[in-house]
Amino acid sequence: MSLAIWQECLAQLKDELSAGDFSTWLRPLQADFNHSTLSLYSPNKYTSEWVRNKYMATIEDKVQQLVNQENPNHSVKIRLMVGNVSSVEKKPAKQIPAQAPITNQPWEGESKANRVPHKSNLIKKYTFDNFVEGKSNNFAIATTQQIAENPGDVYNPLFLYAHPGLGKTHLLHAVGNAIVAENPDSKVVYIRSERFVQDMINSIRNNTIEQFKEYYASLDALLIDDIHFFAGKDRSQEVLFQTFNSMLDAHQQVILTSDRFPKEIEGIDERLRTRFGWGLSIPIDPPELETRVAILITKAEERGLKLPDDVAFFIAKRLTITDVRVLEGAIANISAKAQFTGQGITISLVQDALRDMLAVHTKQTTIDNIQKIVAQHYRIKISDMSSKRRTRTVARPRQIAMALAKELTQHSLPEIGEAFGGRDHTTVLHACRKVQELRRENNDIQEDYKILIRTLSM
C-alpha cells in the first residue's frame, strides 16, 4: 500500500463534496501508511470529531475498495488522530538579528531582499489558551488554529465578522502569536485599518509609498482589524488591493475582520469585496448561556476572584449581551464592590454592584421590544403577535418571538403566553421546542435567530 491510495480517496471525495466542505474538513488532513494501517492526522480536536462523525464511514469504505483493487481480501485499519505526521518536519527557525531597528514607519530603509525590519504589534497575552471556546465561536477557533499551523496554505484569505466585543481581535492576536511561536523568524504584523490608512497617508506625504507597499508585500502574515474602516477611502483601497493581490499570489497569509459580512460592507470597491470572498468567511456569534458563564468565571479568575456557579449563572441569564467586554466590566464592578465592602460574592452583592447595568438591560429586553423587533424583521404587524391567525408567515415569527422571550427575559411561560394574546403556557413551550428543532434543520431560521439575538442584545 502507498499514499497514492489516500490521494485517490481524496480525489473521489473532492468530486462528491462541496468545495467548502472538502477544503474545510478533508484537505487539512495529513496521512501516513504503516503496514496495514492508514493514520490520518487532524490539525485539532474539533476537526477530528467532525470528520469522525460525518465522513469516517465513507473514508473507510473508499479506502478499503481501493486497497482491494490492488490486493483482494486485504483489510486495512484506519486511525484518526489529532497531530501531525511524524515525518513532517517543521520549518526551521532562523536566527533573528539582534537589536533589529524598529521605527514608526518600519517600511522605510531596507529593501525586501534585505528582510525589512517589522513591528508585529502583537499583544502577547492574547492566545488560544485564554480564549473561551463555545458553540458560538468553535469553528472560528478551529480554523485559525489550522492557519497558525500552516499559514498561507489553507483558508487564505480568512474573513472573520461579528459585532464588536465577540473576540475578533483576540483571535487575530492569537493566530499571530501562534505563527511566531511555531517559527520565530516569521514576519507577522497586526494592524488596525485606521492605522494602515494613516501610515499610508504619511508615506505619500514623505514620498515613501513604494517602500510602504514593499514592506507589506514582504510579510509572511498580515492581520488587519476592522476592514470596514476602508469604506469610502478610494486611494487606501487601491493600495490595499495591490497588497492583497501580491500576498495571495505569494501564498502569504491574510486575515481580515469586520463587523459585517463582506458583501454587506458599503463603500468598498467590488474588486476588494470579491477578493475578500475568495477564501473562507466565518461569523462569530454572540455567546450562548453556557459560554457566557465560562467567560465570567474565566475573567473573574484573571482578577483572582472565585465566582460561585450560581452567581455566574445569575449574571449570564440577566446580561444576554453581545459584547463580551460588558461581561468584563461586570466582573470589574463586582470585584470593586466586594473589595470595598469586604463581603463575599453573592447574588445579593451582584444585584447591588450591577444595579444600573441590570436595569438598563432589562428595559431593553422586554417582551414588547422582542415582538416589535421580530415583527420588523419579518415585515408583519405587531398586532399579529397576539392575533389568532395561523398562517405560516405569521405563526413562524410568533413562535420565534416566544422562543426569544423565553431565552432573553425572566418571564415565566404563562406570562409569555399572556403577552402573546392570552395563549396557554403549553403553546409557548411547543413554540420553543419547534424553534429549537427548526434552528437545527433550517439554516435560514438559524441565521434569522442569530440576527435577532444580536439586535436585541445590543
GROMACS .gro file of C-alpha atoms in nm:
model
  458
    1MET     CA    1   0.000   0.000   0.000
    2SER     CA    2   0.105   0.358  -0.058
    3LEU     CA    3  -0.014   0.713  -0.003
    4ALA     CA    4  -0.143   0.704  -0.360
    5ILE     CA    5  -0.448   0.521  -0.223
    6TRP     CA    6  -0.524   0.808   0.013
    7GLN     CA    7  -0.472   1.060  -0.267
    8GLU     CA    8  -0.718   0.871  -0.487
    9CYS     CA    9  -0.965   0.859  -0.197
   10LEU     CA   10  -0.932   1.236  -0.157
   11ALA     CA   11  -0.985   1.288  -0.530
   12GLN     CA   12  -1.311   1.092  -0.516
   13LEU     CA   13  -1.432   1.279  -0.209
   14LYS     CA   14  -1.348   1.613  -0.371
   15ASP     CA   15  -1.583   1.527  -0.659
   16GLU     CA   16  -1.862   1.423  -0.422
   17LEU     CA   17  -1.848   1.705  -0.166
   18SER     CA   18  -1.895   2.079  -0.196
   19ALA     CA   19  -1.574   2.277  -0.238
   20GLY     CA   20  -1.628   2.442   0.100
   21ASP     CA   21  -1.678   2.116   0.292
   22PHE     CA   22  -1.381   1.949   0.124
   23SER     CA   23  -1.146   2.244   0.188
   24THR     CA   24  -1.263   2.289   0.546
   25TRP     CA   25  -1.261   1.931   0.674
   26LEU     CA   26  -1.066   1.695   0.447
   27ARG     CA   27  -0.793   1.896   0.276
   28PRO     CA   28  -0.615   1.973   0.609
   29LEU     CA   29  -0.579   1.601   0.693
   30GLN     CA   30  -0.229   1.454   0.675
   31ALA     CA   31  -0.181   1.084   0.605
   32ASP     CA   32   0.076   0.813   0.670
   33PHE     CA   33   0.074   0.441   0.577
   34ASN     CA   34   0.244   0.189   0.803
   35HIS     CA   35   0.196  -0.176   0.708
   36SER     CA   36  -0.183  -0.223   0.706
   37THR     CA   37  -0.271   0.094   0.892
   38LEU     CA   38  -0.364   0.429   0.743
   39SER     CA   39  -0.308   0.704   1.000
   40LEU     CA   40  -0.492   1.031   0.942
   41TYR     CA   41  -0.382   1.338   1.134
   42SER     CA   42  -0.623   1.622   1.202
   43PRO     CA   43  -0.497   1.971   1.296
   44ASN     CA   44  -0.727   1.998   1.600
   45LYS     CA   45  -0.986   1.815   1.809
   46TYR     CA   46  -1.283   1.997   1.659
   47THR     CA   47  -1.193   1.897   1.302
   48SER     CA   48  -1.116   1.542   1.416
   49GLU     CA   49  -1.458   1.498   1.577
   50TRP     CA   50  -1.635   1.643   1.273
   51VAL     CA   51  -1.452   1.413   1.031
   52ARG     CA   52  -1.513   1.113   1.256
   53ASN     CA   53  -1.887   1.182   1.277
   54LYS     CA   54  -1.952   1.296   0.920
   55TYR     CA   55  -1.701   1.133   0.688
   56MET     CA   56  -1.521   0.845   0.858
   57ALA     CA   57  -1.755   0.571   0.738
   58THR     CA   58  -1.726   0.693   0.379
   59ILE     CA   59  -1.347   0.718   0.403
   60GLU     CA   60  -1.322   0.362   0.538
   61ASP     CA   61  -1.538   0.225   0.255
   62LYS     CA   62  -1.347   0.405  -0.019
   63VAL     CA   63  -1.002   0.318   0.115
   64GLN     CA   64  -1.096  -0.050   0.153
   65GLN     CA   65  -1.230  -0.061  -0.203
   66LEU     CA   66  -0.911   0.095  -0.338
   67VAL     CA   67  -0.694  -0.146  -0.136
   68ASN     CA   68  -0.893  -0.446  -0.263
   69GLN     CA   69  -0.826  -0.339  -0.622
   70GLU     CA   70  -0.455  -0.389  -0.560
   71ASN     CA   71  -0.470  -0.670  -0.305
   72PRO     CA   72  -0.805  -0.854  -0.283
   73ASN     CA   73  -0.924  -0.961   0.061
   74HIS     CA   74  -0.659  -0.750   0.230
   75SER     CA   75  -0.803  -0.540   0.513
   76VAL     CA   76  -0.676  -0.201   0.620
   77LYS     CA   77  -0.714  -0.028   0.954
   78ILE     CA   78  -0.773   0.349   0.970
   79ARG     CA   79  -0.680   0.564   1.268
   80LEU     CA   80  -0.785   0.928   1.310
   81MET     CA   81  -0.576   1.135   1.549
   82VAL     CA   82  -0.502   1.495   1.637
   83GLY     CA   83  -0.149   1.600   1.546
   84ASN     CA   84   0.097   1.588   1.258
   85VAL     CA   85   0.268   1.316   1.059
   86SER     CA   86   0.585   1.236   1.250
   87SER     CA   87   0.791   1.254   0.933
   88VAL     CA   88   0.674   1.605   0.851
   89GLU     CA   89   0.950   1.838   0.953
   90LYS     CA   90   0.870   2.176   1.099
   91LYS     CA   91   1.004   2.483   0.928
   92PRO     CA   92   1.349   2.558   1.067
   93ALA     CA   93   1.366   2.868   1.278
   94LYS     CA   94   1.625   3.118   1.165
   95GLN     CA   95   1.829   3.333   1.394
   96ILE     CA   96   1.679   3.679   1.446
   97PRO     CA   97   1.929   3.962   1.410
   98ALA     CA   98   1.989   4.120   1.749
   99GLN     CA   99   1.852   4.469   1.810
  100ALA     CA  100   1.669   4.494   1.478
  101PRO     CA  101   1.580   4.862   1.436
  102ILE     CA  102   1.213   4.948   1.476
  103THR     CA  103   1.074   5.280   1.359
  104ASN     CA  104   0.731   5.438   1.345
  105GLN     CA  105   0.734   5.365   0.972
  106PRO     CA  106   0.922   5.033   0.959
  107TRP     CA  107   0.899   5.002   0.582
  108GLU     CA  108   1.147   5.289   0.539
  109GLY     CA  109   1.506   5.189   0.485
  110GLU     CA  110   1.590   4.837   0.376
  111SER     CA  111   1.452   4.657   0.074
  112LYS     CA  112   1.251   4.337   0.071
  113ALA     CA  113   1.560   4.140  -0.022
  114ASN     CA  114   1.729   4.255   0.298
  115ARG     CA  115   1.438   4.144   0.518
  116VAL     CA  116   1.279   4.475   0.614
  117PRO     CA  117   1.257   4.515   0.994
  118HIS     CA  118   0.899   4.499   1.110
  119LYS     CA  119   0.694   4.566   1.417
  120SER     CA  120   0.440   4.292   1.479
  121ASN     CA  121   0.212   4.490   1.717
  122LEU     CA  122   0.103   4.154   1.860
  123ILE     CA  123  -0.026   4.153   2.217
  124LYS     CA  124   0.136   3.852   2.381
  125LYS     CA  125  -0.140   3.791   2.636
  126TYR     CA  126  -0.397   3.715   2.366
  127THR     CA  127  -0.356   3.345   2.290
  128PHE     CA  128  -0.572   3.045   2.204
  129ASP     CA  129  -0.523   2.915   2.557
  130ASN     CA  130  -0.712   3.202   2.720
  131PHE     CA  131  -0.983   3.238   2.455
  132VAL     CA  132  -1.307   3.092   2.594
  133GLU     CA  133  -1.449   2.845   2.344
  134GLY     CA  134  -1.818   2.773   2.291
  135LYS     CA  135  -2.066   2.679   2.021
  136SER     CA  136  -2.074   3.039   1.901
  137ASN     CA  137  -1.705   3.054   1.811
  138ASN     CA  138  -1.562   2.700   1.791
  139PHE     CA  139  -1.550   2.698   1.410
  140ALA     CA  140  -1.357   3.027   1.407
  141ILE     CA  141  -1.114   2.890   1.666
  142ALA     CA  142  -1.059   2.563   1.479
  143THR     CA  143  -0.996   2.747   1.154
  144THR     CA  144  -0.749   2.998   1.296
  145GLN     CA  145  -0.562   2.716   1.470
  146GLN     CA  146  -0.524   2.538   1.137
  147ILE     CA  147  -0.396   2.860   0.982
  148ALA     CA  148  -0.144   2.903   1.263
  149GLU     CA  149  -0.001   2.559   1.181
  150ASN     CA  150   0.001   2.612   0.802
  151PRO     CA  151  -0.009   2.987   0.726
  152GLY     CA  152  -0.077   3.065   0.362
  153ASP     CA  153  -0.174   2.708   0.277
  154VAL     CA  154  -0.534   2.688   0.397
  155TYR     CA  155  -0.819   2.939   0.416
  156ASN     CA  156  -0.642   3.229   0.253
  157PRO     CA  157  -0.775   3.489   0.293
  158LEU     CA  158  -0.974   3.434   0.611
  159PHE     CA  159  -1.250   3.681   0.691
  160LEU     CA  160  -1.392   3.694   1.045
  161TYR     CA  161  -1.702   3.903   1.105
  162ALA     CA  162  -1.903   3.976   1.418
  163HIS     CA  163  -2.042   4.257   1.629
  164PRO     CA  164  -1.787   4.438   1.848
  165GLY     CA  165  -1.668   4.259   2.159
  166LEU     CA  166  -1.706   3.898   2.042
  167GLY     CA  167  -1.336   3.814   2.015
  168LYS     CA  168  -1.228   3.901   1.661
  169THR     CA  169  -0.925   4.100   1.778
  170HIS     CA  170  -0.831   3.835   2.036
  171LEU     CA  171  -0.829   3.568   1.764
  172LEU     CA  172  -0.615   3.783   1.533
  173HIS     CA  173  -0.350   3.821   1.803
  174ALA     CA  174  -0.382   3.454   1.900
  175VAL     CA  175  -0.317   3.327   1.548
  176GLY     CA  176  -0.033   3.577   1.503
  177ASN     CA  177   0.131   3.472   1.829
  178ALA     CA  178   0.091   3.105   1.736
  179ILE     CA  179   0.254   3.156   1.395
  180VAL     CA  180   0.553   3.328   1.557
  181ALA     CA  181   0.575   3.057   1.825
  182GLU     CA  182   0.591   2.793   1.550
  183ASN     CA  183   0.850   2.986   1.350
  184PRO     CA  184   1.014   3.281   1.532
  185ASP     CA  185   1.150   3.416   1.205
  186SER     CA  186   0.801   3.470   1.063
  187LYS     CA  187   0.719   3.829   0.973
  188VAL     CA  188   0.370   3.876   1.115
  189VAL     CA  189   0.201   4.214   1.150
  190TYR     CA  190  -0.126   4.304   1.322
  191ILE     CA  191  -0.265   4.644   1.234
  192ARG     CA  192  -0.593   4.827   1.270
  193SER     CA  193  -0.738   4.963   0.947
  194GLU     CA  194  -0.728   5.326   1.058
  195ARG     CA  195  -0.356   5.294   1.137
  196PHE     CA  196  -0.292   5.138   0.797
  197VAL     CA  197  -0.467   5.433   0.631
  198GLN     CA  198  -0.280   5.690   0.842
  199ASP     CA  199   0.057   5.528   0.771
  200MET     CA  200  -0.022   5.519   0.401
  201ILE     CA  201  -0.109   5.892   0.406
  202ASN     CA  202   0.221   5.965   0.579
  203SER     CA  203   0.411   5.759   0.324
  204ILE     CA  204   0.252   5.956   0.039
  205ARG     CA  205   0.343   6.279   0.212
  206ASN     CA  206   0.701   6.161   0.260
  207ASN     CA  207   0.734   6.013  -0.091
  208THR     CA  208   0.786   5.663   0.051
  209ILE     CA  209   0.472   5.495  -0.086
  210GLU     CA  210   0.673   5.236  -0.282
  211GLN     CA  211   0.863   5.136   0.033
  212PHE     CA  212   0.529   5.118   0.212
  213LYS     CA  213   0.391   4.874  -0.046
  214GLU     CA  214   0.713   4.674  -0.049
  215TYR     CA  215   0.710   4.641   0.328
  216TYR     CA  216   0.362   4.492   0.344
  217ALA     CA  217   0.425   4.269   0.044
  218SER     CA  218   0.728   4.124   0.227
  219LEU     CA  219   0.528   3.991   0.524
  220ASP     CA  220   0.450   3.628   0.592
  221ALA     CA  221   0.115   3.713   0.750
  222LEU     CA  222  -0.089   4.033   0.760
  223LEU     CA  223  -0.372   4.065   1.014
  224ILE     CA  224  -0.598   4.365   0.951
  225ASP     CA  225  -0.866   4.457   1.207
  226ASP     CA  226  -1.193   4.639   1.124
  227ILE     CA  227  -1.160   4.635   0.746
  228HIS     CA  228  -1.489   4.828   0.713
  229PHE     CA  229  -1.289   5.141   0.805
  230PHE     CA  230  -1.164   5.144   0.444
  231ALA     CA  231  -1.515   5.226   0.320
  232GLY     CA  232  -1.511   5.538   0.102
  233LYS     CA  233  -1.130   5.570   0.104
  234ASP     CA  234  -1.053   5.502  -0.260
  235ARG     CA  235  -0.675   5.562  -0.254
  236SER     CA  236  -0.630   5.340   0.051
  237GLN     CA  237  -0.842   5.070  -0.108
  238GLU     CA  238  -0.622   5.077  -0.418
  239VAL     CA  239  -0.307   5.023  -0.211
  240LEU     CA  240  -0.480   4.751  -0.008
  241PHE     CA  241  -0.593   4.584  -0.333
  242GLN     CA  242  -0.236   4.574  -0.466
  243THR     CA  243  -0.100   4.446  -0.133
  244PHE     CA  244  -0.377   4.187  -0.112
  245ASN     CA  245  -0.307   4.051  -0.459
  246SER     CA  246   0.069   4.042  -0.404
  247MET     CA  247   0.040   3.849  -0.078
  248LEU     CA  248  -0.214   3.597  -0.203
  249ASP     CA  249  -0.009   3.531  -0.517
  250ALA     CA  250   0.291   3.457  -0.295
  251HIS     CA  251   0.083   3.236  -0.061
  252GLN     CA  252   0.133   3.477   0.229
  253GLN     CA  253  -0.145   3.465   0.488
  254VAL     CA  254  -0.405   3.741   0.508
  255ILE     CA  255  -0.670   3.756   0.782
  256LEU     CA  256  -0.930   4.033   0.795
  257THR     CA  257  -1.205   4.124   1.040
  258SER     CA  258  -1.515   4.335   1.014
  259ASP     CA  259  -1.840   4.399   1.194
  260ARG     CA  260  -2.038   4.265   0.898
  261PHE     CA  261  -2.031   4.011   0.614
  262PRO     CA  262  -1.801   4.118   0.323
  263LYS     CA  263  -2.087   4.170   0.076
  264GLU     CA  264  -2.264   4.396   0.327
  265ILE     CA  265  -1.979   4.648   0.362
  266GLU     CA  266  -2.083   4.959   0.174
  267GLY     CA  267  -1.829   5.193   0.020
  268ILE     CA  268  -1.583   4.913  -0.062
  269ASP     CA  269  -1.473   4.857  -0.421
  270GLU     CA  270  -1.633   4.548  -0.574
  271ARG     CA  271  -1.290   4.409  -0.663
  272LEU     CA  272  -1.195   4.407  -0.296
  273ARG     CA  273  -1.525   4.256  -0.183
  274THR     CA  274  -1.479   3.979  -0.437
  275ARG     CA  275  -1.129   3.905  -0.311
  276PHE     CA  276  -1.247   3.906   0.049
  277GLY     CA  277  -1.474   3.620  -0.051
  278TRP     CA  278  -1.202   3.414  -0.220
  279GLY     CA  279  -1.120   3.231   0.099
  280LEU     CA  280  -1.336   3.149   0.398
  281SER     CA  281  -1.576   3.389   0.573
  282ILE     CA  282  -1.672   3.290   0.927
  283PRO     CA  283  -1.916   3.462   1.163
  284ILE     CA  284  -1.858   3.473   1.538
  285ASP     CA  285  -2.196   3.463   1.707
  286PRO     CA  286  -2.299   3.602   2.046
  287PRO     CA  287  -2.205   3.361   2.327
  288GLU     CA  288  -2.482   3.131   2.447
  289LEU     CA  289  -2.562   3.096   2.817
  290GLU     CA  290  -2.301   2.832   2.898
  291THR     CA  291  -2.026   3.025   2.719
  292ARG     CA  292  -2.122   3.348   2.897
  293VAL     CA  293  -2.090   3.160   3.227
  294ALA     CA  294  -1.747   3.029   3.126
  295ILE     CA  295  -1.635   3.378   3.022
  296LEU     CA  296  -1.748   3.526   3.354
  297ILE     CA  297  -1.567   3.259   3.556
  298THR     CA  298  -1.251   3.300   3.345
  299LYS     CA  299  -1.248   3.679   3.374
  300ALA     CA  300  -1.305   3.652   3.749
  301GLU     CA  301  -1.012   3.410   3.785
  302GLU     CA  302  -0.790   3.655   3.597
  303ARG     CA  303  -0.868   3.905   3.874
  304GLY     CA  304  -0.806   3.648   4.144
  305LEU     CA  305  -1.177   3.611   4.222
  306LYS     CA  306  -1.371   3.293   4.286
  307LEU     CA  307  -1.710   3.338   4.122
  308PRO     CA  308  -1.964   3.085   4.253
  309ASP     CA  309  -2.152   2.893   3.985
  310ASP     CA  310  -2.495   3.021   4.095
  311VAL     CA  311  -2.370   3.380   4.077
  312ALA     CA  312  -2.216   3.324   3.733
  313PHE     CA  313  -2.543   3.177   3.600
  314PHE     CA  314  -2.742   3.463   3.753
  315ILE     CA  315  -2.529   3.724   3.573
  316ALA     CA  316  -2.523   3.530   3.245
  317LYS     CA  317  -2.901   3.496   3.242
  318ARG     CA  318  -2.958   3.862   3.321
  319LEU     CA  319  -2.694   4.000   3.083
  320THR     CA  320  -2.772   3.842   2.746
  321ILE     CA  321  -2.537   4.081   2.569
  322THR     CA  322  -2.331   4.055   2.251
  323ASP     CA  323  -2.027   4.247   2.376
  324VAL     CA  324  -1.804   4.029   2.592
  325ARG     CA  325  -1.641   4.346   2.723
  326VAL     CA  326  -1.965   4.421   2.905
  327LEU     CA  327  -1.915   4.095   3.095
  328GLU     CA  328  -1.560   4.204   3.177
  329GLY     CA  329  -1.699   4.534   3.303
  330ALA     CA  330  -1.949   4.350   3.519
  331ILE     CA  331  -1.669   4.148   3.681
  332ALA     CA  332  -1.471   4.467   3.743
  333ASN     CA  333  -1.771   4.624   3.920
  334ILE     CA  334  -1.829   4.312   4.130
  335SER     CA  335  -1.461   4.294   4.225
  336ALA     CA  336  -1.457   4.658   4.335
  337LYS     CA  337  -1.777   4.618   4.535
  338ALA     CA  338  -1.651   4.305   4.710
  339GLN     CA  339  -1.320   4.467   4.799
  340PHE     CA  340  -1.484   4.788   4.925
  341THR     CA  341  -1.744   4.614   5.143
  342GLY     CA  342  -1.535   4.313   5.244
  343GLN     CA  343  -1.831   4.088   5.159
  344GLY     CA  344  -1.827   3.754   4.983
  345ILE     CA  345  -1.952   3.736   4.624
  346THR     CA  346  -2.323   3.654   4.640
  347ILE     CA  347  -2.624   3.719   4.419
  348SER     CA  348  -2.727   3.995   4.660
  349LEU     CA  349  -2.390   4.170   4.622
  350VAL     CA  350  -2.407   4.130   4.243
  351GLN     CA  351  -2.755   4.283   4.231
  352ASP     CA  352  -2.623   4.583   4.419
  353ALA     CA  353  -2.300   4.616   4.221
  354LEU     CA  354  -2.473   4.581   3.880
  355ARG     CA  355  -2.796   4.760   3.970
  356ASP     CA  356  -2.784   5.016   3.688
  357MET     CA  357  -2.644   4.773   3.430
  358LEU     CA  358  -2.914   4.516   3.501
  359ALA     CA  359  -3.188   4.781   3.493
  360VAL     CA  360  -3.082   4.908   3.151
  361HIS     CA  361  -3.054   4.558   3.007
  362THR     CA  362  -3.391   4.451   3.148
  363LYS     CA  363  -3.550   4.756   2.989
  364GLN     CA  364  -3.402   4.667   2.650
  365THR     CA  365  -3.515   4.303   2.651
  366THR     CA  366  -3.886   4.335   2.723
  367ILE     CA  367  -4.142   4.113   2.554
  368ASP     CA  368  -4.287   4.422   2.385
  369ASN     CA  369  -3.948   4.507   2.235
  370ILE     CA  370  -3.895   4.148   2.122
  371GLN     CA  371  -4.232   4.147   1.947
  372LYS     CA  372  -4.152   4.479   1.780
  373ILE     CA  373  -3.807   4.370   1.654
  374VAL     CA  374  -3.931   4.032   1.528
  375ALA     CA  375  -4.230   4.193   1.353
  376GLN     CA  376  -4.000   4.440   1.180
  377HIS     CA  377  -3.762   4.165   1.075
  378TYR     CA  378  -4.036   3.955   0.915
  379ARG     CA  379  -4.238   4.255   0.795
  380ILE     CA  380  -4.559   4.170   0.972
  381LYS     CA  381  -4.777   4.377   1.202
  382ILE     CA  382  -4.704   4.386   1.574
  383SER     CA  383  -5.073   4.302   1.628
  384ASP     CA  384  -5.009   3.969   1.451
  385MET     CA  385  -4.810   3.860   1.757
  386SER     CA  386  -5.132   3.846   1.957
  387SER     CA  387  -5.375   3.755   1.681
  388LYS     CA  388  -5.537   3.418   1.618
  389ARG     CA  389  -5.400   3.397   1.263
  390ARG     CA  390  -5.222   3.067   1.197
  391THR     CA  391  -5.074   3.118   0.851
  392ARG     CA  392  -4.707   3.026   0.843
  393THR     CA  393  -4.600   3.381   0.754
  394VAL     CA  394  -4.741   3.491   1.092
  395ALA     CA  395  -4.720   3.177   1.307
  396ARG     CA  396  -4.349   3.118   1.250
  397PRO     CA  397  -4.238   3.471   1.351
  398ARG     CA  398  -4.471   3.446   1.652
  399GLN     CA  399  -4.307   3.120   1.761
  400ILE     CA  400  -3.962   3.272   1.718
  401ALA     CA  401  -4.064   3.574   1.927
  402MET     CA  402  -4.189   3.340   2.202
  403ALA     CA  403  -3.861   3.146   2.199
  404LEU     CA  404  -3.664   3.470   2.220
  405ALA     CA  405  -3.880   3.588   2.511
  406LYS     CA  406  -3.809   3.262   2.692
  407GLU     CA  407  -3.434   3.291   2.630
  408LEU     CA  408  -3.384   3.665   2.688
  409THR     CA  409  -3.625   3.753   2.967
  410GLN     CA  410  -3.702   3.630   3.315
  411HIS     CA  411  -4.075   3.588   3.244
  412SER     CA  412  -4.244   3.255   3.309
  413LEU     CA  413  -4.413   3.054   3.034
  414PRO     CA  414  -4.764   3.163   3.145
  415GLU     CA  415  -4.653   3.529   3.146
  416ILE     CA  416  -4.509   3.495   2.796
  417GLY     CA  417  -4.826   3.323   2.676
  418GLU     CA  418  -5.039   3.603   2.820
  419ALA     CA  419  -4.832   3.861   2.631
  420PHE     CA  420  -4.897   3.675   2.305
  421GLY     CA  421  -5.274   3.705   2.305
  422GLY     CA  422  -5.352   3.505   2.618
  423ARG     CA  423  -5.206   3.179   2.491
  424ASP     CA  424  -5.155   2.879   2.718
  425HIS     CA  425  -4.810   2.805   2.859
  426THR     CA  426  -4.805   2.476   2.667
  427THR     CA  427  -4.829   2.673   2.344
  428VAL     CA  428  -4.520   2.870   2.443
  429LEU     CA  429  -4.336   2.550   2.533
  430HIS     CA  430  -4.429   2.396   2.197
  431ALA     CA  431  -4.308   2.711   2.019
  432CYS     CA  432  -3.971   2.696   2.197
  433ARG     CA  433  -3.922   2.330   2.109
  434LYS     CA  434  -4.031   2.387   1.750
  435VAL     CA  435  -3.791   2.678   1.702
  436GLN     CA  436  -3.507   2.476   1.852
  437GLU     CA  437  -3.581   2.196   1.605
  438LEU     CA  438  -3.602   2.438   1.311
  439ARG     CA  439  -3.272   2.600   1.404
  440ARG     CA  440  -3.103   2.260   1.376
  441GLU     CA  441  -3.261   2.173   1.043
  442ASN     CA  442  -3.306   2.507   0.863
  443ASN     CA  443  -3.007   2.735   0.806
  444ASP     CA  444  -3.231   3.032   0.723
  445ILE     CA  445  -3.415   3.004   1.055
  446GLN     CA  446  -3.085   2.965   1.239
  447GLU     CA  447  -2.944   3.276   1.072
  448ASP     CA  448  -3.260   3.477   1.142
  449TYR     CA  449  -3.246   3.376   1.507
  450LYS     CA  450  -2.882   3.480   1.538
  451ILE     CA  451  -2.953   3.818   1.377
  452LEU     CA  452  -3.244   3.880   1.612
  453ILE     CA  453  -3.035   3.784   1.915
  454ARG     CA  454  -2.766   4.030   1.808
  455THR     CA  455  -3.020   4.308   1.751
  456LEU     CA  456  -3.194   4.254   2.085
  457SER     CA  457  -2.869   4.222   2.279
  458MET     CA  458  -2.701   4.538   2.153
   0.00000   0.00000   0.00000
